[in-house]
Structure formats: structure tokens, C-alpha cells
């Protein structure tokens, strides 16, 4: 009898077909407890991917352990930290060595000794941790000397993390305020993300760490002030996609010769005499450079030619010093720009004197931006109009005649209506068909309480003057207040800058962080 429910297949004799049994998914039919046991044996990423198998697997990975898959040890400062240390270490002992996704340890100087830290690292390795976070905040004694500050010299008794840490599934490592050493010829095939903040490590140790991680895709170095020469040319980083260096104050050279997949590079710190761009020109899409220049002269650097040759770049953020280098270079020789894919341009201006405005105009003239859509200018918070403070005799530069046909959004922060700021506004209104022009007045006090910045409300007389300026498009909307939402913020919303404050005849350089939320 022929059944209607089964599939039919042709027999080997060729004449008849026999019903074929449907394939049975026996694993999905297992009880939840057994399927959770299977998931507990898988790395986190693989466990999450099982959600695509069927509706019965979807979201099951979130329940794969009866106890929390994260272990977080937080020791409060002061006397309470000692009691918390005994309690939380006891909880770790009672938990046993079950698998853990994330192990996080945060403490203050003097609360842990080296054996305590070693005990935590051994536990995390035994639990095959995938995300390891270690943070020392401030203090001294047996802990880190200025753990939050990342001093340039190693303090006596400074706690040390020895790399590799031992977990065979480690995918993400974050260390703050500790010493880091690295074994030679180590291999951590699973590690993809490394964040080091205020960490004491040598150039050689960093090379060994990076060289041990062939799958490394994200490297973030901040306030590691022992580093001088970041050089990966000998080890290569074939999978690196994002690289950030912030205020590693002794670092003046960054060299990466093999980075075929690098998409984002952010640098903020001392002047770079040699930079990364030669090793990733074909793939780089997002570039942020904010570099403090030397007191006099312009030392040799490959910055101008490197930036202008980034044909795949879509977002570019430059400080006024980097802009000055490019402007000076293009003035000496005719330089062809390949920035034809750029969609967002962001300038961080330390000053807005004639020379600074000339640098902006020179850059816009040199480069052709057929796809540029968004233009951001962070102006300095000068008390006085930079136009009246002409420390250099610089002739006024004529503005570009075009090239901004697709620009629809321009935003100037810390806008005060000074002469050169107004000239830039007039240029943008006349030479582009903007949909929105945002002019945002400064609102914050200067660091260290020097003097309060003017109100965030621009004078009505100035607003009226701006509203009557000539425009290429009658539909351009001029906005004088900060709108809500991230859609009008630059891609590089986290900006580390050194701002120049002009107070009469003296110039005071202040360091601060601007964070757009």
C-alpha cells in the first residue's frame, strides 16, 4: 500500500519507487537539560549561532548555565574592601570551576598582592574565560603606582599580568593600571580584541603580544606612556580592523606595514614622525589624527602625502596642526588628491586666525570631494577674536570656488561669531546647497575654572546678521541650538584634543576630553 506521508525514491531496479523516511532531528528532540549541557561545552559565539537551527534552539544559549555566566569581583575603596575581598573570593571558591563568559576584577591600590592577582587569573583560565577584564584604580602601596594615570616609570611592587593568561578560549582582554609582560613565541589563536589603558609595558612586550594573536581585529592603546615606538612591521597584523592610540605621550612613531584589512585608525598624541598609513592605504575607511606639533618648524613626515592618497577613505578627522602640515606640503608642490570617496570631514581647530582659515581653504581647494555630505568644525573656545591676534603674518586665502555640491549638513561648535568664523559661514552658505547649518555656541567653563565661556545663546543681532547672509539655496535651515539625537554628530564622536586658550599676550595649552553623547 502506498502511503501518502512519506517521500518516494526510485529503486535500484528502476521500476518501482519506495517511500523514503524523513530525516529525524533527534538532537532538537532532546530534553532542555541535555541540550543546555551541549551548549555549555561550546564557546559563546558557537552557542549563540545555534539559535539559527530552529525555534527550539533560539535563545536557549542564554540559559546554558544555572549560575550566572559572568563573574564580577568589585572591591570598594577603604576598609570595606578587605571585607569584600574575603566575601567575594569565598563566592568564587564555592562556585567551582564552571565555564564563564566574562571574568571582571576591579580593585584599588593596596587591596591585592601579586599572589591574589595570580589566583584570580588562574581561576579565570581554569574556567576557560572568553572575556577577561582587569582594572586597578588609583592608589599606591602594593598595587600600581598611579594605576589610573599610567605613569612612565614602574613602581616598586607593581602588580603584573603575565601574557598569555592561559585560557584556551580567550577572545577579549582588557587591562587597566597594571604592568604587562609577554612571553616570547607565545600563541593565543582565539584572541580578537585587546584594550590596554594606563598599562606599563615596553615596546618589545607589545610586539610580542600582538605577534601572538593572529586573529587580532581590534587594538586600543590609551595612556600607555612607556611606549615609544609602536612597530608591528616584523609581526604583521593581517586581521586588524580597528587601531586606536590615545595619549601615549612618548610615542612618536607608529609603523604597521602589513594591515590589509585595517578600516579604522585613530591617533591622538605627540607629533608622529612616521605613521601607519603606508601599510593600510587601500583599506582604510575611517581616519582620525589629532597630533601636538613641535614648538618650531615642521619636521619631515609622510602625513601629507599619505592622507591625500587614501582613495577608500569615507570619514576624515584632522586637527589644525595636521591640517597645517598638509596645507604647507601642497603649497610647495602640486599634489593630486584621491579623497574622492570622502563623505564626512571633521576639523578640530586649536585656533581660528588667518593662517587657520587659510589652511581650511587650501585643503578644500586641493581635494575634490564629489561625495562629501557632512562637514564638522570644532572651533576653539578663545576668549578673544583670533583675527586680532595675528602672531604670524599670513595673507588671507581666497575661498574655493566650488566642489561641495553634495554637502547637505554643516555644523560648527563653539561658534562665537568672530570674523574668520563668519567668513567660513559665508563661504558655506554661498558655495553649497546646504539643507542644515548648525551654529552652536560654547556652553562649558574652561578647565581649572579660569573663566566662564559666554552663554549658549548667541546675541540676537548676530543671529539676524547670519539669517540675512547670501545663500545658494533658499531652503537652507540655520539652527542655533543643539538638536537631540546622534544623527547630527560626527562619526568620531569621542574626541581627544589639546585646546589652545588665548588670554591676551600669552598662550595656555590645556588638555581635555570632548565626548559627544
PDB file of N, CA and C in Angstrom, residues 71-159:
ATOM      1  N   UNK A  71      31.396  36.446  36.070  1.00  0.00           N
ATOM      2  CA  UNK A  71      31.870  36.595  37.443  1.00  0.00           C
ATOM      3  C   UNK A  71      32.506  37.977  37.553  1.00  0.00           C
ATOM      4  N   UNK A  72      31.948  38.800  38.422  1.00  0.00           N
ATOM      5  CA  UNK A  72      32.440  40.173  38.577  1.00  0.00           C
ATOM      6  C   UNK A  72      32.831  40.409  40.036  1.00  0.00           C
ATOM      7  N   UNK A  73      34.100  40.698  40.223  1.00  0.00           N
ATOM      8  CA  UNK A  73      34.635  40.975  41.554  1.00  0.00           C
ATOM      9  C   UNK A  73      34.924  42.467  41.644  1.00  0.00           C
ATOM     10  N   UNK A  74      34.232  43.163  42.575  1.00  0.00           N
ATOM     11  CA  UNK A  74      34.405  44.607  42.772  1.00  0.00           C
ATOM     12  C   UNK A  74      34.776  44.855  44.225  1.00  0.00           C
ATOM     13  N   UNK A  75      35.954  45.432  44.449  1.00  0.00           N
ATOM     14  CA  UNK A  75      36.388  45.740  45.803  1.00  0.00           C
ATOM     15  C   UNK A  75      36.288  47.241  46.024  1.00  0.00           C
ATOM     16  N   UNK A  76      35.401  47.694  46.921  1.00  0.00           N
ATOM     17  CA  UNK A  76      35.269  49.130  47.181  1.00  0.00           C
ATOM     18  C   UNK A  76      36.518  49.670  47.880  1.00  0.00           C
ATOM     19  N   UNK A  77      36.760  50.978  47.799  1.00  0.00           N
ATOM     20  CA  UNK A  77      37.947  51.545  48.446  1.00  0.00           C
ATOM     21  C   UNK A  77      37.811  51.534  49.961  1.00  0.00           C
ATOM     22  N   UNK A  78      38.941  51.699  50.637  1.00  0.00           N
ATOM     23  CA  UNK A  78      38.924  51.811  52.083  1.00  0.00           C
ATOM     24  C   UNK A  78      38.797  50.480  52.794  1.00  0.00           C
ATOM     25  N   UNK A  79      38.351  50.570  54.066  1.00  0.00           N
ATOM     26  CA  UNK A  79      38.270  49.381  54.914  1.00  0.00           C
ATOM     27  C   UNK A  79      37.251  48.378  54.404  1.00  0.00           C
ATOM     28  N   UNK A  80      36.209  48.870  53.701  1.00  0.00           N
ATOM     29  CA  UNK A  80      35.190  47.957  53.198  1.00  0.00           C
ATOM     30  C   UNK A  80      35.754  46.983  52.173  1.00  0.00           C
ATOM     31  N   UNK A  81      36.851  47.354  51.532  1.00  0.00           N
ATOM     32  CA  UNK A  81      37.436  46.500  50.515  1.00  0.00           C
ATOM     33  C   UNK A  81      37.960  45.191  51.072  1.00  0.00           C
ATOM     34  N   UNK A  82      38.497  45.222  52.311  1.00  0.00           N
ATOM     35  CA  UNK A  82      39.050  43.998  52.902  1.00  0.00           C
ATOM     36  C   UNK A  82      37.958  42.979  53.156  1.00  0.00           C
ATOM     37  N   UNK A  83      36.825  43.438  53.701  1.00  0.00           N
ATOM     38  CA  UNK A  83      35.719  42.520  53.949  1.00  0.00           C
ATOM     39  C   UNK A  83      35.146  41.988  52.645  1.00  0.00           C
ATOM     40  N   UNK A  84      35.033  42.881  51.631  1.00  0.00           N
ATOM     41  CA  UNK A  84      34.508  42.451  50.335  1.00  0.00           C
ATOM     42  C   UNK A  84      35.430  41.441  49.679  1.00  0.00           C
ATOM     43  N   UNK A  85      36.721  41.593  49.917  1.00  0.00           N
ATOM     44  CA  UNK A  85      37.681  40.663  49.312  1.00  0.00           C
ATOM     45  C   UNK A  85      37.461  39.253  49.851  1.00  0.00           C
ATOM     46  N   UNK A  86      37.296  39.121  51.160  1.00  0.00           N
ATOM     47  CA  UNK A  86      37.075  37.806  51.768  1.00  0.00           C
ATOM     48  C   UNK A  86      35.771  37.203  51.267  1.00  0.00           C
ATOM     49  N   UNK A  87      34.716  38.046  51.206  1.00  0.00           N
ATOM     50  CA  UNK A  87      33.407  37.548  50.797  1.00  0.00           C
ATOM     51  C   UNK A  87      33.400  37.091  49.346  1.00  0.00           C
ATOM     52  N   UNK A  88      33.936  37.938  48.445  1.00  0.00           N
ATOM     53  CA  UNK A  88      33.846  37.623  47.019  1.00  0.00           C
ATOM     54  C   UNK A  88      34.792  36.495  46.633  1.00  0.00           C
ATOM     55  N   UNK A  89      35.945  36.420  47.267  1.00  0.00           N
ATOM     56  CA  UNK A  89      36.826  35.281  46.984  1.00  0.00           C
ATOM     57  C   UNK A  89      36.196  33.986  47.470  1.00  0.00           C
ATOM     58  N   UNK A  90      35.437  34.066  48.565  1.00  0.00           N
ATOM     59  CA  UNK A  90      34.734  32.881  49.040  1.00  0.00           C
ATOM     60  C   UNK A  90      33.665  32.430  48.066  1.00  0.00           C
ATOM     61  N   UNK A  91      32.958  33.389  47.465  1.00  0.00           N
ATOM     62  CA  UNK A  91      31.950  33.043  46.469  1.00  0.00           C
ATOM     63  C   UNK A  91      32.581  32.362  45.258  1.00  0.00           C
ATOM     64  N   UNK A  92      33.750  32.831  44.860  1.00  0.00           N
ATOM     65  CA  UNK A  92      34.451  32.201  43.740  1.00  0.00           C
ATOM     66  C   UNK A  92      34.779  30.736  44.064  1.00  0.00           C
ATOM     67  N   UNK A  93      35.273  30.513  45.292  1.00  0.00           N
ATOM     68  CA  UNK A  93      35.629  29.141  45.678  1.00  0.00           C
ATOM     69  C   UNK A  93      34.403  28.231  45.665  1.00  0.00           C
ATOM     70  N   UNK A  94      33.269  28.736  46.142  1.00  0.00           N
ATOM     71  CA  UNK A  94      32.064  27.909  46.196  1.00  0.00           C
ATOM     72  C   UNK A  94      31.459  27.689  44.813  1.00  0.00           C
ATOM     73  N   UNK A  95      31.695  28.638  43.907  1.00  0.00           N
ATOM     74  CA  UNK A  95      31.132  28.498  42.558  1.00  0.00           C
ATOM     75  C   UNK A  95      31.761  27.328  41.812  1.00  0.00           C
ATOM     76  N   UNK A  96      33.002  27.056  42.086  1.00  0.00           N
ATOM     77  CA  UNK A  96      33.682  25.992  41.358  1.00  0.00           C
ATOM     78  C   UNK A  96      34.203  26.485  40.011  1.00  0.00           C
ATOM     79  N   UNK A  97      34.799  25.571  39.282  1.00  0.00           N
ATOM     80  CA  UNK A  97      35.449  25.961  38.022  1.00  0.00           C
ATOM     81  C   UNK A  97      34.568  25.632  36.827  1.00  0.00           C
ATOM     82  N   UNK A  98      33.359  26.174  36.841  1.00  0.00           N
ATOM     83  CA  UNK A  98      32.478  26.041  35.690  1.00  0.00           C
ATOM     84  C   UNK A  98      32.886  27.056  34.629  1.00  0.00           C
ATOM     85  N   UNK A  99      32.482  26.797  33.399  1.00  0.00           N
ATOM     86  CA  UNK A  99      32.773  27.707  32.303  1.00  0.00           C
ATOM     87  C   UNK A  99      32.195  29.092  32.582  1.00  0.00           C
ATOM     88  N   UNK A 100      32.907  30.140  32.130  1.00  0.00           N
ATOM     89  CA  UNK A 100      32.464  31.513  32.360  1.00  0.00           C
ATOM     90  C   UNK A 100      32.737  32.334  31.109  1.00  0.00           C
ATOM     91  N   UNK A 101      31.755  33.137  30.717  1.00  0.00           N
ATOM     92  CA  UNK A 101      31.950  34.015  29.560  1.00  0.00           C
ATOM     93  C   UNK A 101      32.868  35.175  29.901  1.00  0.00           C
ATOM     94  N   UNK A 102      32.560  35.880  31.011  1.00  0.00           N
ATOM     95  CA  UNK A 102      33.286  37.103  31.365  1.00  0.00           C
ATOM     96  C   UNK A 102      33.742  37.031  32.816  1.00  0.00           C
ATOM     97  N   UNK A 103      35.019  37.319  33.040  1.00  0.00           N
ATOM     98  CA  UNK A 103      35.560  37.462  34.393  1.00  0.00           C
ATOM     99  C   UNK A 103      36.102  38.875  34.520  1.00  0.00           C
ATOM    100  N   UNK A 104      35.552  39.638  35.475  1.00  0.00           N
ATOM    101  CA  UNK A 104      35.924  41.035  35.655  1.00  0.00           C
ATOM    102  C   UNK A 104      36.411  41.254  37.079  1.00  0.00           C
ATOM    103  N   UNK A 105      37.595  41.860  37.214  1.00  0.00           N
ATOM    104  CA  UNK A 105      38.189  42.146  38.517  1.00  0.00           C
ATOM    105  C   UNK A 105      38.536  43.631  38.582  1.00  0.00           C
ATOM    106  N   UNK A 106      37.941  44.346  39.555  1.00  0.00           N
ATOM    107  CA  UNK A 106      38.217  45.778  39.738  1.00  0.00           C
ATOM    108  C   UNK A 106      38.549  46.020  41.201  1.00  0.00           C
ATOM    109  N   UNK A 107      39.682  46.684  41.445  1.00  0.00           N
ATOM    110  CA  UNK A 107      40.115  46.910  42.826  1.00  0.00           C
ATOM    111  C   UNK A 107      40.956  48.188  42.886  1.00  0.00           C
ATOM    112  N   UNK A 108      41.365  48.551  44.101  1.00  0.00           N
ATOM    113  CA  UNK A 108      42.142  49.757  44.314  1.00  0.00           C
ATOM    114  C   UNK A 108      43.536  49.398  44.831  1.00  0.00           C
ATOM    115  N   UNK A 109      44.448  50.342  44.723  1.00  0.00           N
ATOM    116  CA  UNK A 109      45.821  50.107  45.127  1.00  0.00           C
ATOM    117  C   UNK A 109      45.933  49.633  46.565  1.00  0.00           C
ATOM    118  N   UNK A 110      46.755  48.601  46.805  1.00  0.00           N
ATOM    119  CA  UNK A 110      46.982  48.088  48.138  1.00  0.00           C
ATOM    120  C   UNK A 110      46.020  47.006  48.568  1.00  0.00           C
ATOM    121  N   UNK A 111      44.967  46.733  47.801  1.00  0.00           N
ATOM    122  CA  UNK A 111      43.968  45.746  48.217  1.00  0.00           C
ATOM    123  C   UNK A 111      44.366  44.317  47.864  1.00  0.00           C
ATOM    124  N   UNK A 112      45.160  44.149  46.821  1.00  0.00           N
ATOM    125  CA  UNK A 112      45.582  42.812  46.401  1.00  0.00           C
ATOM    126  C   UNK A 112      47.097  42.748  46.292  1.00  0.00           C
ATOM    127  N   UNK A 113      47.640  41.598  46.601  1.00  0.00           N
ATOM    128  CA  UNK A 113      49.052  41.321  46.364  1.00  0.00           C
ATOM    129  C   UNK A 113      49.176  40.478  45.102  1.00  0.00           C
ATOM    130  N   UNK A 114      50.413  40.289  44.646  1.00  0.00           N
ATOM    131  CA  UNK A 114      50.637  39.530  43.417  1.00  0.00           C
ATOM    132  C   UNK A 114      50.047  38.117  43.485  1.00  0.00           C
ATOM    133  N   UNK A 115      50.161  37.385  44.617  1.00  0.00           N
ATOM    134  CA  UNK A 115      49.527  36.051  44.673  1.00  0.00           C
ATOM    135  C   UNK A 115      48.010  36.109  44.518  1.00  0.00           C
ATOM    136  N   UNK A 116      47.374  37.183  45.041  1.00  0.00           N
ATOM    137  CA  UNK A 116      45.923  37.310  44.877  1.00  0.00           C
ATOM    138  C   UNK A 116      45.556  37.468  43.411  1.00  0.00           C
ATOM    139  N   UNK A 117      46.294  38.327  42.710  1.00  0.00           N
ATOM    140  CA  UNK A 117      46.026  38.530  41.281  1.00  0.00           C
ATOM    141  C   UNK A 117      46.271  37.236  40.511  1.00  0.00           C
ATOM    142  N   UNK A 118      47.354  36.532  40.857  1.00  0.00           N
ATOM    143  CA  UNK A 118      47.664  35.274  40.180  1.00  0.00           C
ATOM    144  C   UNK A 118      46.551  34.253  40.402  1.00  0.00           C
ATOM    145  N   UNK A 119      45.997  34.259  41.607  1.00  0.00           N
ATOM    146  CA  UNK A 119      44.899  33.340  41.929  1.00  0.00           C
ATOM    147  C   UNK A 119      43.682  33.627  41.050  1.00  0.00           C
ATOM    148  N   UNK A 120      43.361  34.900  40.863  1.00  0.00           N
ATOM    149  CA  UNK A 120      42.219  35.272  40.020  1.00  0.00           C
ATOM    150  C   UNK A 120      42.460  34.885  38.570  1.00  0.00           C
ATOM    151  N   UNK A 121      43.666  35.112  38.081  1.00  0.00           N
ATOM    152  CA  UNK A 121      43.977  34.781  36.689  1.00  0.00           C
ATOM    153  C   UNK A 121      43.947  33.273  36.457  1.00  0.00           C
ATOM    154  N   UNK A 122      44.466  32.527  37.422  1.00  0.00           N
ATOM    155  CA  UNK A 122      44.436  31.071  37.287  1.00  0.00           C
ATOM    156  C   UNK A 122      43.001  30.558  37.283  1.00  0.00           C
ATOM    157  N   UNK A 123      42.158  31.167  38.120  1.00  0.00           N
ATOM    158  CA  UNK A 123      40.751  30.759  38.157  1.00  0.00           C
ATOM    159  C   UNK A 123      40.073  31.055  36.828  1.00  0.00           C
ATOM    160  N   UNK A 124      40.304  32.259  36.292  1.00  0.00           N
ATOM    161  CA  UNK A 124      39.698  32.627  35.011  1.00  0.00           C
ATOM    162  C   UNK A 124      40.164  31.694  33.902  1.00  0.00           C
ATOM    163  N   UNK A 125      41.441  31.335  33.913  1.00  0.00           N
ATOM    164  CA  UNK A 125      41.958  30.419  32.891  1.00  0.00           C
ATOM    165  C   UNK A 125      41.343  29.033  33.041  1.00  0.00           C
ATOM    166  N   UNK A 126      41.186  28.556  34.279  1.00  0.00           N
ATOM    167  CA  UNK A 126      40.601  27.236  34.510  1.00  0.00           C
ATOM    168  C   UNK A 126      39.145  27.193  34.072  1.00  0.00           C
ATOM    169  N   UNK A 127      38.451  28.349  34.148  1.00  0.00           N
ATOM    170  CA  UNK A 127      37.052  28.426  33.715  1.00  0.00           C
ATOM    171  C   UNK A 127      36.932  28.726  32.226  1.00  0.00           C
ATOM    172  N   UNK A 128      38.068  28.729  31.523  1.00  0.00           N
ATOM    173  CA  UNK A 128      38.113  28.975  30.084  1.00  0.00           C
ATOM    174  C   UNK A 128      37.375  30.276  29.724  1.00  0.00           C
ATOM    175  N   UNK A 129      37.753  31.342  30.412  1.00  0.00           N
ATOM    176  CA  UNK A 129      37.110  32.637  30.218  1.00  0.00           C
ATOM    177  C   UNK A 129      37.314  33.121  28.785  1.00  0.00           C
ATOM    178  N   UNK A 130      36.295  33.802  28.246  1.00  0.00           N
ATOM    179  CA  UNK A 130      36.387  34.374  26.906  1.00  0.00           C
ATOM    180  C   UNK A 130      36.628  35.881  26.937  1.00  0.00           C
ATOM    181  N   UNK A 131      36.133  36.551  27.981  1.00  0.00           N
ATOM    182  CA  UNK A 131      36.290  38.000  28.126  1.00  0.00           C
ATOM    183  C   UNK A 131      36.896  38.259  29.497  1.00  0.00           C
ATOM    184  N   UNK A 132      38.146  38.729  29.534  1.00  0.00           N
ATOM    185  CA  UNK A 132      38.859  38.963  30.785  1.00  0.00           C
ATOM    186  C   UNK A 132      39.090  40.460  30.966  1.00  0.00           C
ATOM    187  N   UNK A 133      38.602  41.017  32.092  1.00  0.00           N
ATOM    188  CA  UNK A 133      38.714  42.450  32.381  1.00  0.00           C
ATOM    189  C   UNK A 133      39.400  42.641  33.725  1.00  0.00           C
ATOM    190  N   UNK A 134      40.527  43.361  33.721  1.00  0.00           N
ATOM    191  CA  UNK A 134      41.304  43.617  34.935  1.00  0.00           C
ATOM    192  C   UNK A 134      41.495  45.119  35.074  1.00  0.00           C
ATOM    193  N   UNK A 135      41.118  45.673  36.236  1.00  0.00           N
ATOM    194  CA  UNK A 135      41.177  47.126  36.400  1.00  0.00           C
ATOM    195  C   UNK A 135      41.667  47.495  37.799  1.00  0.00           C
ATOM    196  N   UNK A 136      42.757  48.274  37.843  1.00  0.00           N
ATOM    197  CA  UNK A 136      43.270  48.834  39.089  1.00  0.00           C
ATOM    198  C   UNK A 136      43.051  50.335  39.059  1.00  0.00           C
ATOM    199  N   UNK A 137      42.354  50.848  40.044  1.00  0.00           N
ATOM    200  CA  UNK A 137      42.052  52.276  40.112  1.00  0.00           C
ATOM    201  C   UNK A 137      42.870  52.938  41.201  1.00  0.00           C
ATOM    202  N   UNK A 138      43.766  53.859  40.790  1.00  0.00           N
ATOM    203  CA  UNK A 138      44.472  54.733  41.725  1.00  0.00           C
ATOM    204  C   UNK A 138      45.222  54.003  42.821  1.00  0.00           C
ATOM    205  N   UNK A 139      45.634  54.790  43.807  1.00  0.00           N
ATOM    206  CA  UNK A 139      46.293  54.219  44.977  1.00  0.00           C
ATOM    207  C   UNK A 139      47.742  53.880  44.738  1.00  0.00           C
ATOM    208  N   UNK A 140      48.395  53.404  45.776  1.00  0.00           N
ATOM    209  CA  UNK A 140      49.800  53.023  45.682  1.00  0.00           C
ATOM    210  C   UNK A 140      50.028  51.846  46.618  1.00  0.00           C
ATOM    211  N   UNK A 141      51.180  51.739  47.184  1.00  0.00           N
ATOM    212  CA  UNK A 141      51.458  50.609  48.068  1.00  0.00           C
ATOM    213  C   UNK A 141      51.797  49.389  47.259  1.00  0.00           C
ATOM    214  N   UNK A 142      51.182  48.267  47.588  1.00  0.00           N
ATOM    215  CA  UNK A 142      51.494  47.016  46.884  1.00  0.00           C
ATOM    216  C   UNK A 142      50.871  46.965  45.510  1.00  0.00           C
ATOM    217  N   UNK A 143      49.950  47.911  45.215  1.00  0.00           N
ATOM    218  CA  UNK A 143      49.317  47.916  43.912  1.00  0.00           C
ATOM    219  C   UNK A 143      50.097  48.734  42.943  1.00  0.00           C
ATOM    220  N   UNK A 144      49.374  49.408  42.045  1.00  0.00           N
ATOM    221  CA  UNK A 144      50.002  50.177  40.979  1.00  0.00           C
ATOM    222  C   UNK A 144      50.295  51.570  41.437  1.00  0.00           C
ATOM    223  N   UNK A 145      51.397  52.112  40.980  1.00  0.00           N
ATOM    224  CA  UNK A 145      51.738  53.499  41.233  1.00  0.00           C
ATOM    225  C   UNK A 145      50.934  54.368  40.284  1.00  0.00           C
ATOM    226  N   UNK A 146      49.886  55.002  40.837  1.00  0.00           N
ATOM    227  CA  UNK A 146      49.028  55.795  39.975  1.00  0.00           C
ATOM    228  C   UNK A 146      48.362  54.956  38.927  1.00  0.00           C
ATOM    229  N   UNK A 147      47.655  53.907  39.334  1.00  0.00           N
ATOM    230  CA  UNK A 147      47.073  52.973  38.387  1.00  0.00           C
ATOM    231  C   UNK A 147      46.228  53.633  37.343  1.00  0.00           C
ATOM    232  N   UNK A 148      45.455  54.670  37.715  1.00  0.00           N
ATOM    233  CA  UNK A 148      44.626  55.336  36.733  1.00  0.00           C
ATOM    234  C   UNK A 148      45.391  56.238  35.826  1.00  0.00           C
ATOM    235  N   UNK A 149      46.625  56.581  36.174  1.00  0.00           N
ATOM    236  CA  UNK A 149      47.356  57.541  35.367  1.00  0.00           C
ATOM    237  C   UNK A 149      48.363  56.948  34.445  1.00  0.00           C
ATOM    238  N   UNK A 150      48.746  55.693  34.674  1.00  0.00           N
ATOM    239  CA  UNK A 150      49.681  55.050  33.767  1.00  0.00           C
ATOM    240  C   UNK A 150      51.013  55.740  33.703  1.00  0.00           C
ATOM    241  N   UNK A 151      51.685  55.898  34.852  1.00  0.00           N
ATOM    242  CA  UNK A 151      52.942  56.610  34.879  1.00  0.00           C
ATOM    243  C   UNK A 151      53.975  55.989  33.982  1.00  0.00           C
ATOM    244  N   UNK A 152      55.004  56.779  33.655  1.00  0.00           N
ATOM    245  CA  UNK A 152      56.018  56.319  32.722  1.00  0.00           C
ATOM    246  C   UNK A 152      57.012  55.381  33.369  1.00  0.00           C
ATOM    247  N   UNK A 153      57.098  55.384  34.699  1.00  0.00           N
ATOM    248  CA  UNK A 153      58.052  54.525  35.372  1.00  0.00           C
ATOM    249  C   UNK A 153      57.330  53.495  36.205  1.00  0.00           C
ATOM    250  N   UNK A 154      57.934  52.357  36.332  1.00  0.00           N
ATOM    251  CA  UNK A 154      57.310  51.261  37.058  1.00  0.00           C
ATOM    252  C   UNK A 154      57.562  51.411  38.551  1.00  0.00           C
ATOM    253  N   UNK A 155      56.473  51.364  39.358  1.00  0.00           N
ATOM    254  CA  UNK A 155      56.603  51.475  40.796  1.00  0.00           C
ATOM    255  C   UNK A 155      57.004  50.147  41.413  1.00  0.00           C
ATOM    256  N   UNK A 156      57.638  50.233  42.572  1.00  0.00           N
ATOM    257  CA  UNK A 156      58.039  49.010  43.266  1.00  0.00           C
ATOM    258  C   UNK A 156      56.794  48.257  43.710  1.00  0.00           C
ATOM    259  N   UNK A 157      56.783  46.967  43.506  1.00  0.00           N
ATOM    260  CA  UNK A 157      55.654  46.158  43.899  1.00  0.00           C
ATOM    261  C   UNK A 157      54.470  46.251  42.965  1.00  0.00           C
ATOM    262  N   UNK A 158      54.665  46.800  41.786  1.00  0.00           N
ATOM    263  CA  UNK A 158      53.552  46.951  40.856  1.00  0.00           C
ATOM    264  C   UNK A 158      53.045  45.581  40.420  1.00  0.00           C
ATOM    265  N   UNK A 159      51.749  45.411  40.468  1.00  0.00           N
ATOM    266  CA  UNK A 159      51.162  44.129  40.099  1.00  0.00           C
ATOM    267  C   UNK A 159      51.340  43.864  38.617  1.00  0.00           C
TER     268      UNK A 159
END
